[in-house]
XYZ file of C-alpha atoms in Angstrom:
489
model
C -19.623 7.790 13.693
C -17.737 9.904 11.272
C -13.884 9.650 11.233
C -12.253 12.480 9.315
C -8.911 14.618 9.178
C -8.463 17.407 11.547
C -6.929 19.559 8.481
C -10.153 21.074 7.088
C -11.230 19.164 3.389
C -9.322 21.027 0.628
C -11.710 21.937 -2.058
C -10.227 21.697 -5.973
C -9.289 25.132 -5.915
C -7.304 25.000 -3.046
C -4.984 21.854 -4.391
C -4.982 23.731 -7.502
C -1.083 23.961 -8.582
C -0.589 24.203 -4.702
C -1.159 27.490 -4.097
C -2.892 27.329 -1.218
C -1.030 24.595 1.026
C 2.919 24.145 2.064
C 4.596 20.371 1.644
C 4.105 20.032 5.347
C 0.512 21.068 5.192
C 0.373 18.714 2.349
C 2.187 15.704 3.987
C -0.071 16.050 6.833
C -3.065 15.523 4.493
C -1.395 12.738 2.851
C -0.827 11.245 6.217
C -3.659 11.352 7.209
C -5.374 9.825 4.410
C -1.936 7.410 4.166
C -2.856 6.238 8.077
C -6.884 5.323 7.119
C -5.337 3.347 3.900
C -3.235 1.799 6.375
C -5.952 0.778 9.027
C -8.365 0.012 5.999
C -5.352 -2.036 4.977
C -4.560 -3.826 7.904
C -7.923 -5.471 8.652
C -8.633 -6.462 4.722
C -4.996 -8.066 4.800
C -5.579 -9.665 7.681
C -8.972 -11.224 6.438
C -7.081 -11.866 3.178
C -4.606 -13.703 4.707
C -6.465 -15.757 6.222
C -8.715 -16.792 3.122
C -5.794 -17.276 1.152
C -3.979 -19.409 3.472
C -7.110 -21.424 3.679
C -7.989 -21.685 -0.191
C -4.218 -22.485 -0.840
C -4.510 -25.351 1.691
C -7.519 -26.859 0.453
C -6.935 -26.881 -3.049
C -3.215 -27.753 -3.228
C -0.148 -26.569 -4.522
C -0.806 -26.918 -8.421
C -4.209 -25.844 -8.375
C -2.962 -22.887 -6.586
C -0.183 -22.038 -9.100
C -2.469 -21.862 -11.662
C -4.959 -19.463 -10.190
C -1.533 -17.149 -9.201
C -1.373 -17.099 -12.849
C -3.976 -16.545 -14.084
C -4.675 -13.977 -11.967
C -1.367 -12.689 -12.939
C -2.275 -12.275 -16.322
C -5.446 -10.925 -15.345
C -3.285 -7.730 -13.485
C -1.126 -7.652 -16.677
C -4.036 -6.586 -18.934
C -5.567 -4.790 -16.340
C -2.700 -2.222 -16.471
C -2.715 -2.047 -20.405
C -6.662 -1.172 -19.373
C -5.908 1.435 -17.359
C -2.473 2.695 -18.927
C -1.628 5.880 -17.125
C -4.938 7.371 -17.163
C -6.077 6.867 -13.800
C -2.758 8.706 -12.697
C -3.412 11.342 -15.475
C -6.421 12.022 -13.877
C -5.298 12.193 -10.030
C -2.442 14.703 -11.532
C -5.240 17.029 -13.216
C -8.037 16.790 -10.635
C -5.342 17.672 -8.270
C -4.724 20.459 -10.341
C -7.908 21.159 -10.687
C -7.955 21.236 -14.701
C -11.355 20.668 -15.965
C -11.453 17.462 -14.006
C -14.995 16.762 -15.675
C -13.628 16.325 -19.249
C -10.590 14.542 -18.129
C -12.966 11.904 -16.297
C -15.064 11.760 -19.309
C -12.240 11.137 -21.503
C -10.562 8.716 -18.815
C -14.101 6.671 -18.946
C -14.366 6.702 -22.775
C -10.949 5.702 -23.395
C -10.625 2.634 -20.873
C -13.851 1.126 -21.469
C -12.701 0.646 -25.197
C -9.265 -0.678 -23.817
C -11.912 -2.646 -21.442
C -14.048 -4.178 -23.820
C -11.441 -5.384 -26.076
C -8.787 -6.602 -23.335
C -11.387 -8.421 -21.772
C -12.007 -10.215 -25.698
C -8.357 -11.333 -26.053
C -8.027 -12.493 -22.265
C -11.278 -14.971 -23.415
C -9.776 -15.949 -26.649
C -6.540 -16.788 -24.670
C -9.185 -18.854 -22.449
C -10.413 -20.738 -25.137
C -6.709 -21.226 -26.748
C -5.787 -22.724 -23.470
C -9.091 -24.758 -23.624
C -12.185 -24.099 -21.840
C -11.963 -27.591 -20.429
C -8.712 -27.257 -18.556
C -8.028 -25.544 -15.284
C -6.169 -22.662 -16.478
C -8.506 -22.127 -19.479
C -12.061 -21.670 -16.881
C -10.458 -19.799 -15.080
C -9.153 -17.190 -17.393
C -12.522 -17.652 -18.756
C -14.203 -16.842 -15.390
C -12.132 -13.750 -15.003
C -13.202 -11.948 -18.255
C -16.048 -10.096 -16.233
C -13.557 -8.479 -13.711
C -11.675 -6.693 -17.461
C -14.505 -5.530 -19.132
C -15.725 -3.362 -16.120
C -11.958 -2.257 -15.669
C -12.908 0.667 -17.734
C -14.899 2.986 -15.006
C -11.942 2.667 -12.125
C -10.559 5.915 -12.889
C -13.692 7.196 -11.287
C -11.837 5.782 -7.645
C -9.364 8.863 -7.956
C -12.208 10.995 -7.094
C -11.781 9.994 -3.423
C -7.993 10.245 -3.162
C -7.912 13.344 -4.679
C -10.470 14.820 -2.542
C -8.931 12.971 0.394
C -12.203 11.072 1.175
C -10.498 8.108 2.315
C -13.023 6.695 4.873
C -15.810 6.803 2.054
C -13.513 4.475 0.138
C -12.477 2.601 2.660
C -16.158 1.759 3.574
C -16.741 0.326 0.158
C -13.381 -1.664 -0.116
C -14.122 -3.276 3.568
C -17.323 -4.585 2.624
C -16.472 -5.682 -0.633
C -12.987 -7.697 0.355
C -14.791 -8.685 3.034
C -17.605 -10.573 1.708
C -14.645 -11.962 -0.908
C -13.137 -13.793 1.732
C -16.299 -15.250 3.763
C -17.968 -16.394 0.626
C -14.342 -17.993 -0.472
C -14.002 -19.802 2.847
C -17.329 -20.886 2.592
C -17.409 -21.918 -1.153
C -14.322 -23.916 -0.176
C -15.809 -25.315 3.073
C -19.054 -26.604 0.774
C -16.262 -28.489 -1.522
C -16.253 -26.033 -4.145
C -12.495 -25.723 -6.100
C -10.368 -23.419 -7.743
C -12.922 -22.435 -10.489
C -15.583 -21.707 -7.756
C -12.880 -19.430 -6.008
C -11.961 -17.860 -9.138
C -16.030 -17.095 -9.598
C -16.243 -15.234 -6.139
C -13.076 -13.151 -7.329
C -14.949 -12.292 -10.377
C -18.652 -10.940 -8.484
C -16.693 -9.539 -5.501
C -14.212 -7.392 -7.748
C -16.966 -6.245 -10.221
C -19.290 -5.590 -7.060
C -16.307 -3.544 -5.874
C -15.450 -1.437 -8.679
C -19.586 -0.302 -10.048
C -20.012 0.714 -6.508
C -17.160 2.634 -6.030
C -17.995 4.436 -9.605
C -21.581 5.358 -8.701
C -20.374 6.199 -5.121
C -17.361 8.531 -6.359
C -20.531 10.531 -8.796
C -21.720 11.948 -5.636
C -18.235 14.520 -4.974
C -17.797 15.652 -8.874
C -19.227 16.550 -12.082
C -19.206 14.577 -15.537
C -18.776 16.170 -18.737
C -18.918 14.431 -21.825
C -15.502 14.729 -23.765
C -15.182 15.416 -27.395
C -12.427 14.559 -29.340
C -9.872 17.319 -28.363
C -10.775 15.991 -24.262
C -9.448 12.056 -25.305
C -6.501 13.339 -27.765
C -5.265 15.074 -24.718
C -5.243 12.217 -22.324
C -3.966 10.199 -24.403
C -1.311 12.113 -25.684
C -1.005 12.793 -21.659
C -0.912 9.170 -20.760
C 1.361 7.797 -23.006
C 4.423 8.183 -21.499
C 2.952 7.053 -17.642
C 0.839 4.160 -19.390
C 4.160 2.361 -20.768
C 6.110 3.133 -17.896
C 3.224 1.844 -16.264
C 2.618 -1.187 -18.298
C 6.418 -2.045 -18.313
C 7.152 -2.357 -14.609
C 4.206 -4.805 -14.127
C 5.563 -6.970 -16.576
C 8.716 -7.119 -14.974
C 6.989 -7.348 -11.354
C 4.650 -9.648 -12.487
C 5.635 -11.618 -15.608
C 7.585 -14.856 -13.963
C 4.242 -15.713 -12.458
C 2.329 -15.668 -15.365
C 5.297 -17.623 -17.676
C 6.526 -19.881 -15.044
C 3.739 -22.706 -15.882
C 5.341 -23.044 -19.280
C 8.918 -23.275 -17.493
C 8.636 -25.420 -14.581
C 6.285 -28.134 -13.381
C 2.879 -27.241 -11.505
C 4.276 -27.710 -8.062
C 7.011 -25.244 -8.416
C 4.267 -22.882 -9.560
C 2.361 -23.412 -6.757
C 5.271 -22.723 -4.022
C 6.135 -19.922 -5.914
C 2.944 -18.232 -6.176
C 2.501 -18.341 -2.332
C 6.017 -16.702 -1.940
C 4.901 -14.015 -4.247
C 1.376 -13.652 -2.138
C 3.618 -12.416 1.000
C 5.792 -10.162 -1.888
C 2.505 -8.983 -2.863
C 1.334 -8.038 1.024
C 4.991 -6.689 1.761
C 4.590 -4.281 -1.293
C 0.865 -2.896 0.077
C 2.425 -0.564 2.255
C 4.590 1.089 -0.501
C 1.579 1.078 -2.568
C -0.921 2.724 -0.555
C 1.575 5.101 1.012
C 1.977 6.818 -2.465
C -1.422 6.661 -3.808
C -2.043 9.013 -1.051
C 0.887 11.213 -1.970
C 0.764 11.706 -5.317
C -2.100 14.389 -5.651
C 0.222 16.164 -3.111
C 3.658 15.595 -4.857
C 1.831 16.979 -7.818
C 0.430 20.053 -6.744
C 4.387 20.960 -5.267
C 6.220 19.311 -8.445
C 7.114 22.935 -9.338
C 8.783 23.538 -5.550
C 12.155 21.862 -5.648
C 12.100 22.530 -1.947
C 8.772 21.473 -0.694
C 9.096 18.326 -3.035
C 12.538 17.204 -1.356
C 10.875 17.952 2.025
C 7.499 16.033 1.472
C 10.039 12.777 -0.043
C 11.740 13.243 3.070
C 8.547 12.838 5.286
C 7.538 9.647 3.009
C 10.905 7.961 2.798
C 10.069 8.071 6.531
C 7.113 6.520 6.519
C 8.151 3.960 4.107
C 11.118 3.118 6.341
C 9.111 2.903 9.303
C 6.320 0.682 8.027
C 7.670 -1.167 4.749
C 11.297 -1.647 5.757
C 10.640 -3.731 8.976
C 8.141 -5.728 7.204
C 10.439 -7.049 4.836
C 13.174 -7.376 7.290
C 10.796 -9.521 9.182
C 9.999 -11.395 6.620
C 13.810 -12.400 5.765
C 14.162 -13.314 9.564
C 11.070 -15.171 10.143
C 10.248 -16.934 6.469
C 10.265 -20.210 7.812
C 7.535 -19.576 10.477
C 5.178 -17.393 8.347
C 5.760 -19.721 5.539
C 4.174 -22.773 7.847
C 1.703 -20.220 9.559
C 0.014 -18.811 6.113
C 0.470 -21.931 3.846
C 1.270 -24.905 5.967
C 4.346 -27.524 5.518
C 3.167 -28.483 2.328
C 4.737 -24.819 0.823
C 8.008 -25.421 2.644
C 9.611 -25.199 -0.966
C 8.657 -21.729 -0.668
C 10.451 -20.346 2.490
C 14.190 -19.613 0.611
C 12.268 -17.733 -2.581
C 10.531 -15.726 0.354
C 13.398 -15.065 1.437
C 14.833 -13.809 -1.542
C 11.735 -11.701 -2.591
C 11.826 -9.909 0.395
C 15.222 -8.095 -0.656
C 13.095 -7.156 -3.604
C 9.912 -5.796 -1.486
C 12.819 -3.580 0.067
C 13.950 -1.842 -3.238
C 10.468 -1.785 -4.657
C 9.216 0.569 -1.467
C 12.105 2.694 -3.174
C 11.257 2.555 -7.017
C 7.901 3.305 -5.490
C 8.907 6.242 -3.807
C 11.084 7.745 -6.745
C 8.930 6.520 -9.282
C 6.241 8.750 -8.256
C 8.628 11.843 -7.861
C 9.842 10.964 -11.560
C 5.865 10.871 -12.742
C 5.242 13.939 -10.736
C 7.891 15.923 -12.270
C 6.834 14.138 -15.621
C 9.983 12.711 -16.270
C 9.578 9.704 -18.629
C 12.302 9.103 -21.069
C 14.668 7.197 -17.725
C 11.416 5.569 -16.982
C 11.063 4.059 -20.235
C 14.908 3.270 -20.755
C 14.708 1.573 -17.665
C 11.769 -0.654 -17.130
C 12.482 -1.466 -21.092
C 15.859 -3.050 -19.316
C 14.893 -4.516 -16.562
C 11.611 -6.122 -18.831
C 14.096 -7.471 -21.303
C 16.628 -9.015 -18.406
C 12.971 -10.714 -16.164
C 11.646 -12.205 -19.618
C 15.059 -13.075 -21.519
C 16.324 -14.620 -17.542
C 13.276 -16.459 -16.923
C 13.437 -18.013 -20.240
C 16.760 -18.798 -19.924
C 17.507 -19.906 -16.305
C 13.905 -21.062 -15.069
C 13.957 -24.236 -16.537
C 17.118 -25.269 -15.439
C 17.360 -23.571 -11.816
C 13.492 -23.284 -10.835
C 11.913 -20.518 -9.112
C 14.556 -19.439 -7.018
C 15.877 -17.721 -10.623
C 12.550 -16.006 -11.183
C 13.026 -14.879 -7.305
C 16.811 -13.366 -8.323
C 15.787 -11.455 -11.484
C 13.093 -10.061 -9.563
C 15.767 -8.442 -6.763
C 18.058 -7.893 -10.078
C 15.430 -5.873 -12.257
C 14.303 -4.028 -8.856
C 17.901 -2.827 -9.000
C 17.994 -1.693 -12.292
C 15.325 0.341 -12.057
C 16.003 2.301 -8.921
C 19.809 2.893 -10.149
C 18.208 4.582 -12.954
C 15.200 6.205 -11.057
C 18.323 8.017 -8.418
C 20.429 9.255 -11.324
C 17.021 10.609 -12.900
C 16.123 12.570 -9.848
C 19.908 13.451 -8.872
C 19.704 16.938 -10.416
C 16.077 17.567 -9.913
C 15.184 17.228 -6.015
C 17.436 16.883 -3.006
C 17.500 13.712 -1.802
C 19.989 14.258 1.236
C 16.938 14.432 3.898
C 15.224 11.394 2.411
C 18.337 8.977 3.163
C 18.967 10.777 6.500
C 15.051 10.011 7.676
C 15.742 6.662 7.294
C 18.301 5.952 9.741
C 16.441 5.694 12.493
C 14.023 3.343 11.363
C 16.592 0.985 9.591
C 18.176 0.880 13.223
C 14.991 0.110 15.190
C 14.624 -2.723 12.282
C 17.890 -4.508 14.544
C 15.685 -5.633 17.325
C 14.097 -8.522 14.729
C 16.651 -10.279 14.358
C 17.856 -10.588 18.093
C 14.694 -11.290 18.959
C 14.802 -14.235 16.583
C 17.591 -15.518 17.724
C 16.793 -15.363 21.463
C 13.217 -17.318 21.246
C 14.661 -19.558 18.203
C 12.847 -22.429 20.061
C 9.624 -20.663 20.255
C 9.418 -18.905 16.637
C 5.623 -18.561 16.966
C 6.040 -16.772 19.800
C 9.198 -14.533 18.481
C 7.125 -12.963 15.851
C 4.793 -10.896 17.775
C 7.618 -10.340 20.493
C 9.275 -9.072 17.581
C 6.911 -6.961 16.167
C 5.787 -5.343 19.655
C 10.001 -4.919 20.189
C 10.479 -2.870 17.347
C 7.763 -0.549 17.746
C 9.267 0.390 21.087
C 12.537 0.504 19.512
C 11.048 2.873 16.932
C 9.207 5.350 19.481
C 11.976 5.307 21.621
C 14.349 6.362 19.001
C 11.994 9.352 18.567
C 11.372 7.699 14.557
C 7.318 7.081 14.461
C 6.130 9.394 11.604
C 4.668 12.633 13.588
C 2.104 12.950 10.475
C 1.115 9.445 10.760
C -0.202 9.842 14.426
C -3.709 8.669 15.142
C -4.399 11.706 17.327
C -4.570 13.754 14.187
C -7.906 11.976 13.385
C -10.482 13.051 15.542
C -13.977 11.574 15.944
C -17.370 13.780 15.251
């Protein structure tokens, strides 16, 4: 059965500079391909979840921690891989500018970064000593960097909003990930063994998705003039880029120097929710930027297409992290067990930041639409400076909970900056009014907390099934986001 958007498949030239579509036109295609990221979403989380919560029982809290870490590092060099291109190349394709020799170019340019990221992160490994935990593991990872450098090749499908293709690939992929985990686990294999199914699953993931994406465009072999350009292109996005996933991700990956293994471990499972509360933000604008770049010229259309994803964002991410807040304690004990209990207040905390990164995401990608990147630097250089210099400072003496903080604090920097960036540039009046509704519908959570306090495994779906009525009721679900729109063949 074939699933696909009512809203007939925009060819290149049509996207080009957005002549031929309106924002709502293009927020309807963006919804569209936003709701199949969202069911694709749903089902891997929920299989993710469960794998998780079942490796991080079985191989305890410090073996855990150091896995988080590593893998943390692993997502560090993995944007210095990638560094802006693969949204350099979703911008052009969208604008339909030679999109063969800015591929080419893309492909060239991160397999080099590839090749030699994927060197230091095993030289790190053997630093750290091929003998301890930490040091196989980074070890074991290597493989998953060195084929880093073909992913641009998974723009192809946004761009062309051939979601479900994608989405076929990922499912099967992050599927078999988390049966062969469980079952690795199950047959008394540890955290290296884990660490090798990452490794196959990812690699699996990302050669199948290049060969697949060949299939809907045309290579071209860039010369010299191709790579200057994206790189002189790139720049600017790949430091802003690089910067504000050292300050989301950082603490993870230089809390085992700060704090004792256990601490590590608690922490790491707090930030596994943080990382699962931030999916929505993350998938919502991966499937609007093509569109916010074709209208970056329209003041107009670009305020009203924010509008429509502020919306969304409210409706989906908002809640999410409310819940979270409201109900740490019970998801806390449901994903990880008692042992993690440690974990529930820096949950808590890194919930408030899940809340303001949904908005950096949001005006982040209006600021690299518009190409806006001096703010961008100034301000992820701050908030880098205040998670690094803060964690060094006040992890040692206060634990996690300060790594939890400077993660809400840095979140704030960079969306005070992000606001008086876009202040003169795009109207963002009818974003903050489309989130009203939502943010009210995101009451019922905590009364319904409060009223089935005795039964809080039970309050969470009541919750959950609550506010959805709350939300359709108040007229707020996103009318672009509506499963009617996708129609069966």
């Amino acid at each position: 059965m074939r699933t696909r958007s009512s809203a007939a498949m925009p060819t290149p030239d049509e996207t080009a500079e957005g002549a031929a579509f309106t924002s709502g036109e293009v927020a309807t295609l963006a919804g569209n391909s936003a709701a199949l990221l969202f069911v694709r979403r749903i089902f891997l989380q929920a299989v993710s979840v469960l794998s998780t919560a079942f490796v991080a029982r079985e191989i305890g809290v410090g073996n855990f921690g150091e896995l988080a870490s590593a893998q943390g590092l692993l997502g560090l060099f993995q944007a210095l891989v990638d560094f802006g291109f693969s949204l350099v190349v979703a911008r052009e394709l969208a604008r339909h500018r030679r999109p063969g020799h800015w591929l080419g170019a893309a492909l060239v340019s991160e397999g080099v970064l590839g090749i030699t990221f994927s060197a230091i992160l095993g030289g790190i490994a053997l630093v750290s000593g091929i003998t301890s935990v930490r040091g196989t593991i980074l070890l074991v990872l290597v493989p998953s960097l060195a084929v880093a450098g073909i992913s641009p090749m998974r723009q192809v499908f946004l761009v062309t909003y051939r979601v479900r293709d994608l989405a076929k690939i990922d499912v099967t992929t992050n599927l078999s990930q988390s049966l062969l985990t469980i079952l690795i686990v199950l047959a008394g294999g540890g955290v290296v063994a884990v660490a090798v199914i990452f490794t196959v699953t990812s690699v699996l993931n990302t050669v199948w998705v290049s060969q697949s994406a060949r299939r809907f465009t045309e290579l071209r072999r860039p010369d010299r003039s191709d790579v200057r350009a994206l790189l002189h292109a790139a720049l600017p996005i790949g430091l802003v880029s690089f910067m504000a996933s050292v300050y989301f991700t950082i603490d993870l990956v230089i809390l085992p120097y700060l704090v004792r293994s256990h601490a590590v471990g608690d922490y790491a499972a707090a930030i596994k929710i943080l990382n699962l509360l931030a999916t929505v933000p993350g998938l919502v604008m991966t499937a609007a930027l093509p569109g916010m770049a074709s209208l970056r010229h329209t003041r107009e259309g670009l305020g009203e297409l924010a509008a429509r994803i502020a919306h969304w964002l409210a409706a989906f991410a908002l809640p999410g992290c409310v819940g979270a807040i409201v109900f740490a304690p019970t998801i806390v004990k449901l994903c990880f067990g008692s042992q993690y209990d440690a974990s529930v207040p820096l949950l808590r905390v890194l919930s408030i930041a899940a809340a303001l990164t949904a908005l950096s995401a949001l005006l982040g990608t209006l600021l690299t639409s518009q190409a806006v990147w001096r703010i961008q630097l100034i301000q992820n250089s701050i908030a880098m400076t205040v998670n690094i210099g803060g964690n060094v400072l006040f992890a040692p003496r206060f634990g996690p909970i300060a790594s939890a903080w400077l993660t809400v604090l840095t979140e704030i920097i960079v969306d005070t900056g992000s606001l008086i960036a876009l202040r003169s540039r795009i109207t963002l009046k009818p974003a903050m009014v489309s989130v009203v509704r939502p943010a009210i519908a995101c009451a019922v959570l905590p009364v319904f907390a409060f009223a089935l306090g005795r039964w809080p495994y039970l309050a969470l779906p009541v919750a959950g099934l609550g506010y959805l009525v709350a939300l359709i009721l108040l007229g707020a679900w996103p009318t672009e986001l509506s499963f009617k729109r996708l129609r069966v063949d």
